[in-house]
C-alpha positions in Angstrom: 1.3 9.3 11.2 -0.7 7.7 8.3 -1.4 4.3 10.6 -2.7 6.2 13.2 -6.0 5.4 14.8 -8.8 8.4 13.2 -11.4 9.1 16.1 -14.4 11.0 15.5 -15.7 13.8 17.7 -18.7 15.4 17.9 -17.6 19.4 18.1 -21.0 22.1 18.2 -20.6 24.3 14.8 -19.6 27.4 16.3 -16.1 25.7 18.0 -15.3 24.7 13.8 -13.1 27.1 12.2 -14.2 28.6 9.1 -13.0 26.4 6.5 -14.6 23.9 8.1 -18.2 25.5 7.9 -17.7 26.8 4.5 -16.5 23.0 3.3 -19.7 21.7 5.0 -21.8 24.8 3.6 -20.0 23.7 -0.3 -21.8 20.2 0.6 -24.9 20.8 1.2 -24.9 23.2 -2.0 -23.3 20.4 -4.0 -26.4 17.7 -2.6 -28.9 19.8 -3.0 -28.3 20.8 -6.6 -27.5 24.8 -6.2 -24.7 24.8 -7.6 -23.0 22.9 -11.0 -19.7 22.4 -9.5 -17.3 22.4 -6.8 -15.2 25.2 -8.3 -19.1 27.6 -8.4 -19.4 26.4 -4.3 -16.2 27.4 -3.5 -16.7 30.9 -5.0 -19.6 31.3 -3.8 -18.9 31.0 -0.1 -15.3 32.3 -0.8 -13.4 29.0 -0.1 -10.3 27.9 -1.9 -10.8 24.4 -3.3 -7.6 23.4 -1.6 -9.6 23.9 1.8 -12.7 22.1 0.4 -10.9 19.0 -0.8 -8.7 18.7 2.6 -11.6 19.2 4.9 -14.7 17.4 2.3 -13.6 13.9 3.7 -13.2 15.0 6.9 -16.1 16.9 8.6 -20.0 15.7 8.1 -23.2 17.0 9.7 -24.5 15.3 12.9 -27.8 14.5 10.8 -25.4 12.6 7.6 -23.4 10.8 10.3 -26.4 9.7 12.1 -28.4 8.8 9.2 -25.8 6.8 7.2 -25.9 3.3 6.2 -24.2 2.7 3.6 -20.4 4.1 2.9 -17.9 3.8 0.3 -14.3 3.5 0.8 -11.5 3.6 -1.6 -8.1 2.2 -0.8 -4.3 1.7 -2.5 -3.5 -1.7 -2.3 0.1 -3.4 -2.7 -0.2 -5.9 -5.9 0.2 -9.1 -3.5 -1.8 -12.0 -4.1 -4.4 -12.5 -1.3 -4.6 -8.8 -0.4 -8.4 -8.3 -1.9 -9.4 -11.7 0.0 -7.9 -10.0 3.8 -9.4 -7.0 2.7 -12.7 -8.7 2.1 -12.5 -11.1 4.9 -12.1 -8.2 7.3 -15.2 -6.3 6.1 -17.6 -9.6 6.6 -16.2 -10.5 10.0 -16.9 -7.0 10.9 -20.3 -6.9 10.1 -19.9 -4.8 7.0 -22.2 -6.1 4.1 -20.3 -5.9 0.4 -22.3 -4.1 -1.9 -20.0 -3.1 -5.0 -16.5 -3.7 -5.7 -14.1 -2.0 -8.1 -10.8 -2.9 -8.8 -8.6 -1.3 -11.2 -5.5 -3.0 -13.0 -2.4 -3.1 -11.0 0.0 -0.3 -12.9 3.7 -0.3 -11.0 2.2 -2.7 -8.2 -0.6 -0.8 -6.7 -4.2 -0.9 -7.2 -7.2 1.0 -6.7 -10.1 -1.0 -4.9 -13.5 0.9 -3.9 -15.6 -0.8 -2.3 -19.9 -0.1 -1.0 -20.2 -0.7 2.2 -23.9 -1.4 4.2 -22.5 -0.9 7.8 -26.1 -0.5 9.7 -25.0 -4.2 11.1 -20.9 -3.6 11.5 -19.9 -5.4 15.0 -17.7 -2.9 16.2 -17.2 1.3 15.2 -16.7 2.3 11.7 -12.9 3.7 13.3 -12.1 0.6 14.4 -12.6 -0.7 11.2 -11.1 1.7 9.3 -8.1 1.2 12.0 -7.8 -2.8 11.3 -7.4 -2.1 7.2 -5.1 0.4 7.5 -3.0 -1.9 9.8 -2.6 -4.7 6.9 0.7 -4.6 5.8 -0.3 -4.5 2.0 -3.4 -2.0 2.4 -1.7 1.4 1.8 -4.6 3.7 2.3 -8.2 3.8 3.0 -10.1 7.0 2.3 -13.7 7.1 3.4 -15.1 8.9 -0.2 -19.0 9.0 0.7 -21.4 8.1 3.0 -25.4 8.2 2.8 -28.2 6.3 3.2 
């Protein structure tokens, strides 16, 4: 199920579970600087921290998605020669412009990579790009860390 193709849906807010709506509230408070920490924000809206972390990368206001041109992706990679090169090639062929790359030193055969991408000129949908990346043999995990202008 980890490699299952993830599709994005547009859902009216009143159909979202309460925990997802509260997660959006927490994210907004944090973005606007109304609170200083996740702990403070979740207490304020009566949401558990575990629920916030479960949904924070899965629910976004429509206006955020509409205006997003830069995203940050986080990867767990197997320490195999050429893996990072293949990852970058997939992104480039899809029309993604790589803005920053950060790679940790491999430990126990695994490395973490964070990419910031300008996705304004993608030739495929973002969810298709993520699916292609997850399909690569030595790319073990792909997460969207953030999206914004």
